[in-house]
XYZ file of C-alpha atoms in Angstrom:
323
model
C 11.651 12.077 -8.955
C 13.311 14.841 -6.898
C 15.924 14.160 -4.619
C 14.417 16.279 -2.058
C 10.894 14.759 -0.813
C 8.748 15.853 2.038
C 5.679 13.522 3.194
C 3.389 13.749 5.910
C 1.810 11.669 8.248
C -1.379 11.462 10.364
C -1.278 8.596 13.105
C -3.812 7.673 16.192
C -3.183 5.882 19.141
C -5.079 2.770 19.049
C -3.329 2.317 22.761
C -1.866 4.295 25.338
C 1.390 5.487 24.761
C 4.404 5.698 26.839
C 7.537 6.867 25.747
C 9.546 7.802 28.914
C 12.406 10.314 29.726
C 14.096 7.812 31.539
C 14.017 9.921 34.939
C 11.758 9.884 37.868
C 10.550 12.775 39.978
C 8.783 13.868 43.155
C 5.169 14.958 42.243
C 2.101 13.889 40.034
C 4.226 10.830 38.592
C 7.259 8.835 39.484
C 7.765 8.022 35.653
C 7.232 10.963 33.328
C 7.092 11.398 28.974
C 8.941 13.199 26.899
C 7.472 16.748 26.432
C 8.494 19.820 23.935
C 10.517 21.694 25.797
C 8.969 25.013 25.123
C 5.304 24.282 26.071
C 5.577 20.837 28.164
C 3.328 18.757 25.290
C 3.926 15.027 24.942
C 5.113 14.291 21.822
C 6.608 10.843 19.998
C 10.177 11.482 19.449
C 11.413 11.235 16.817
C 14.475 8.492 17.669
C 11.352 6.619 18.643
C 9.739 6.715 15.419
C 13.146 5.972 13.020
C 13.753 2.812 15.684
C 10.609 1.232 15.414
C 10.176 2.125 11.895
C 13.503 0.224 10.983
C 13.181 -2.022 12.874
C 9.652 -3.378 11.518
C 10.995 -2.734 8.365
C 13.587 -5.104 8.549
C 10.831 -8.138 9.485
C 8.822 -7.040 6.943
C 11.605 -7.180 3.958
C 13.008 -10.864 5.646
C 16.139 -9.260 7.161
C 16.159 -8.797 10.832
C 20.029 -8.580 11.080
C 19.193 -5.075 9.537
C 17.454 -3.704 12.479
C 20.474 -2.849 14.231
C 24.272 -2.096 12.501
C 23.966 -5.500 9.502
C 27.292 -6.883 10.390
C 26.462 -10.037 8.224
C 26.235 -7.540 5.052
C 29.401 -7.639 2.990
C 30.564 -3.564 2.566
C 29.687 -3.915 -1.023
C 26.034 -5.200 -0.524
C 25.556 -2.650 1.900
C 24.038 0.253 -0.572
C 21.611 -2.456 -1.953
C 19.961 -3.530 0.772
C 16.807 -1.607 1.405
C 17.329 -0.970 5.798
C 20.492 0.282 5.327
C 20.126 2.196 2.091
C 16.904 3.636 3.636
C 18.486 4.298 6.962
C 22.030 3.568 7.210
C 24.314 1.959 9.638
C 27.482 2.742 11.861
C 30.873 1.811 11.230
C 32.193 -1.900 11.308
C 35.567 -2.202 13.425
C 36.817 -4.122 10.504
C 35.398 -2.465 7.840
C 37.453 0.186 6.339
C 34.688 2.293 4.252
C 32.890 2.754 7.761
C 29.395 3.771 8.198
C 27.306 4.317 5.294
C 24.339 7.528 5.867
C 20.940 6.767 5.313
C 18.277 8.907 3.524
C 15.459 9.285 5.707
C 15.064 12.066 8.131
C 11.511 11.761 10.680
C 10.756 14.569 13.168
C 9.273 14.500 16.233
C 5.298 13.120 15.772
C 3.410 16.167 17.728
C 0.196 16.212 19.082
C -3.149 16.951 16.566
C -5.999 16.191 18.513
C -6.218 15.240 22.140
C -9.137 13.476 23.631
C -10.754 14.751 26.835
C -14.007 14.222 28.481
C -16.653 16.624 28.618
C -20.173 16.944 29.738
C -21.130 16.225 25.814
C -18.873 13.263 26.097
C -15.581 12.686 24.186
C -14.461 15.847 22.497
C -11.053 16.610 20.570
C -8.982 19.018 21.490
C -6.374 21.065 19.365
C -5.670 24.715 18.337
C -6.141 27.307 15.398
C -2.060 27.304 15.408
C -1.668 23.616 15.262
C -4.293 23.325 12.705
C -3.439 25.868 10.207
C 0.372 24.786 10.273
C -0.484 21.731 8.749
C -3.073 22.958 6.428
C -6.392 22.224 7.969
C -8.970 25.415 7.128
C -10.115 26.469 10.792
C -12.583 30.031 10.164
C -11.941 31.605 14.230
C -10.593 35.095 14.271
C -7.228 35.792 15.378
C -7.922 38.002 18.183
C -10.180 35.288 19.991
C -10.141 35.274 23.938
C -8.502 32.790 25.895
C -11.112 31.809 27.907
C -13.284 31.384 24.596
C -13.785 27.693 22.681
C -14.999 26.915 19.818
C -16.874 23.752 18.914
C -18.613 21.384 16.296
C -20.325 19.919 18.780
C -23.947 20.149 18.393
C -24.574 21.151 21.224
C -27.297 23.895 23.037
C -25.431 25.561 26.087
C -23.031 28.584 26.277
C -20.588 26.718 28.510
C -18.248 23.575 28.616
C -16.259 21.966 30.255
C -12.671 20.112 29.116
C -11.891 17.636 32.256
C -11.750 19.673 35.135
C -11.312 23.555 33.487
C -15.235 25.269 32.389
C -15.368 27.360 29.264
C -17.247 29.841 27.803
C -18.264 28.161 24.199
C -19.215 28.930 20.939
C -20.864 26.656 18.292
C -20.743 25.981 14.339
C -17.291 25.646 13.917
C -16.753 24.199 10.588
C -12.942 22.626 10.265
C -11.567 21.286 6.815
C -9.320 19.346 6.694
C -6.239 17.980 4.182
C -8.067 16.728 0.836
C -6.218 13.207 2.371
C -8.234 13.034 5.250
C -11.697 13.993 4.219
C -12.676 10.875 3.769
C -11.155 8.970 7.008
C -13.333 6.844 8.590
C -11.747 8.365 11.669
C -11.765 11.431 10.161
C -15.719 11.381 9.678
C -15.378 10.018 13.616
C -14.812 12.989 15.020
C -15.106 16.111 13.020
C -18.286 17.007 14.713
C -16.679 16.678 18.163
C -13.762 19.109 17.780
C -13.184 21.385 20.448
C -10.840 24.440 19.556
C -8.731 25.820 22.210
C -5.952 28.712 22.962
C -2.525 27.915 22.849
C -2.465 29.642 25.795
C -4.905 26.214 27.819
C -3.565 23.428 25.645
C -0.947 22.684 27.338
C -3.079 22.556 30.417
C -6.072 20.811 29.489
C -3.014 17.809 27.565
C -1.658 17.555 31.284
C -4.160 17.725 33.100
C -5.681 14.852 31.217
C -2.979 12.579 30.366
C -3.659 8.843 31.592
C -1.844 8.492 34.713
C -1.174 4.034 36.147
C 0.187 2.069 38.934
C 2.039 -0.590 38.266
C 4.972 -2.818 40.895
C 7.255 -4.374 40.546
C 6.430 -8.221 40.923
C 9.794 -10.662 41.726
C 9.992 -13.434 39.437
C 11.223 -15.799 42.545
C 8.167 -15.318 44.749
C 5.757 -14.313 41.988
C 4.293 -11.331 44.719
C 4.814 -7.843 44.897
C 8.233 -6.655 45.649
C 7.797 -4.492 48.851
C 7.561 -0.920 48.162
C 8.297 -0.949 44.089
C 4.846 0.812 43.851
C 5.585 2.913 40.704
C 3.205 5.570 38.575
C 3.281 6.289 35.197
C 1.817 8.536 32.600
C 0.631 8.341 29.194
C -0.767 9.736 26.512
C -4.210 8.543 26.015
C -5.719 6.491 23.538
C -7.817 7.938 20.110
C -5.246 11.188 20.696
C -4.039 12.335 16.967
C -0.003 12.951 15.863
C 1.217 14.293 12.737
C 4.710 14.567 12.044
C 6.889 14.619 8.840
C 9.551 12.451 7.147
C 12.372 14.027 4.352
C 13.714 11.709 2.100
C 16.626 12.728 0.965
C 18.116 10.374 -2.258
C 21.362 11.993 -3.384
C 22.290 8.627 -4.729
C 18.456 7.951 -6.102
C 19.699 8.376 -9.659
C 22.894 6.066 -9.318
C 20.349 3.480 -8.084
C 18.217 0.316 -9.470
C 15.433 -0.130 -7.727
C 13.192 -3.465 -8.125
C 9.963 -3.355 -9.429
C 9.179 -7.469 -8.172
C 9.604 -9.133 -5.617
C 13.598 -11.236 -6.090
C 13.901 -8.956 -9.007
C 18.103 -7.356 -9.322
C 18.673 -10.544 -6.682
C 22.086 -11.419 -7.214
C 23.113 -7.867 -7.454
C 21.218 -6.736 -4.436
C 21.228 -9.206 -1.846
C 23.669 -11.906 -0.150
C 23.238 -15.408 -1.657
C 20.359 -16.924 0.085
C 19.486 -13.764 1.549
C 16.278 -12.979 -0.828
C 14.236 -10.059 -0.966
C 11.062 -9.993 0.482
C 8.720 -7.245 -0.740
C 9.839 -4.761 -3.775
C 10.868 -1.466 -3.066
C 11.710 1.945 -5.540
C 12.870 3.898 -2.676
C 13.335 5.052 1.007
C 10.006 6.633 1.885
C 8.417 3.155 1.016
C 10.661 1.148 3.385
C 9.600 3.533 6.290
C 5.733 3.260 4.663
C 6.010 -0.237 5.685
C 7.473 0.171 8.928
C 5.016 2.282 9.954
C 2.065 -0.064 8.734
C 3.234 -2.485 11.640
C 3.499 0.118 14.218
C -0.297 -0.428 14.343
C 0.263 -4.406 15.293
C 3.717 -3.926 16.981
C 3.772 -0.307 18.972
C 6.513 1.989 19.683
C 8.071 3.568 23.114
C 7.739 1.499 26.026
C 5.226 -1.207 27.598
C 4.270 -2.543 24.308
C 3.886 -6.041 26.415
C 1.154 -4.364 28.442
C -0.719 -3.168 26.252
C 0.866 -0.158 25.325
C 2.035 1.761 22.040
C -0.238 0.718 19.135
C -0.572 3.652 16.746
C -2.373 3.584 13.429
C -1.309 5.407 10.743
C -4.282 7.281 9.328
C -3.167 9.051 5.763
C -0.013 10.719 4.207
C 0.948 13.139 1.526
C 3.796 14.396 -0.200
C 3.847 18.038 0.676
C 4.465 20.302 -2.531
C 6.678 23.702 -2.408
C 3.522 26.396 -1.515
C 2.473 24.265 1.045
C 3.553 25.012 4.692
């Protein structure tokens, strides 16, 4: 196995996703979500994915203390802990060797397909640039106009609305996904409801169709709403598709022994009485296990209010000649 491995992940939101900026503003909503600076398009930060993957993987591997600094684990056992080996740890105050660097980097999850209401029902909007950058095949000319959209819909009219925006339509689009996605049931559900818009319009379409909710702060003593505590917040809607790349830079791989069965190498790899709950062969196994739990426990804020569940649809290793 190569020391440097790049894995691409495709996710779909099962619930609205709210990852706030920690700030409020005067305008459309009080609590805004994180956006890409150059495009103003919402995203899930890589730090949020990293935190969720680490926290959930520590539960799966039976090491909940590893979700944080893992101070219980002795220094000589740290590199043998799947969580610490994968994600690293901070310096322990009385530990002369200091912290340990992780072997994983996770990129921001960017929007791949965005659901929008139209006269023809729900459609999933993307751009040629986004799709071709992750190896979809999109037969659209490079010189297409900003006010023209292309669709795989069976729609007899020559115009279509995307929310409030009404645009000229061209039918007959066939989008071909990477092989790893072609047989997924979620792809089968949307492949005939895809709309390709220009990059110029995509940010407007996304930001005009985000979910906006209103909440109020509850007084814990009275159980009633606090006066003047009404606030609004936005979220990326459910069924939005994302993509993210995870890079494994396992510089110590040749010196490690990885268990092939549960509890193998337990005496060497774990503290006494702290059995390994699941086998692992490399750091990507650990990341994958954490991502699997995001489908149930969520990522971002307000997960107790029904927000945040994100399902991993597919993943594949990128070859050297792939974008």
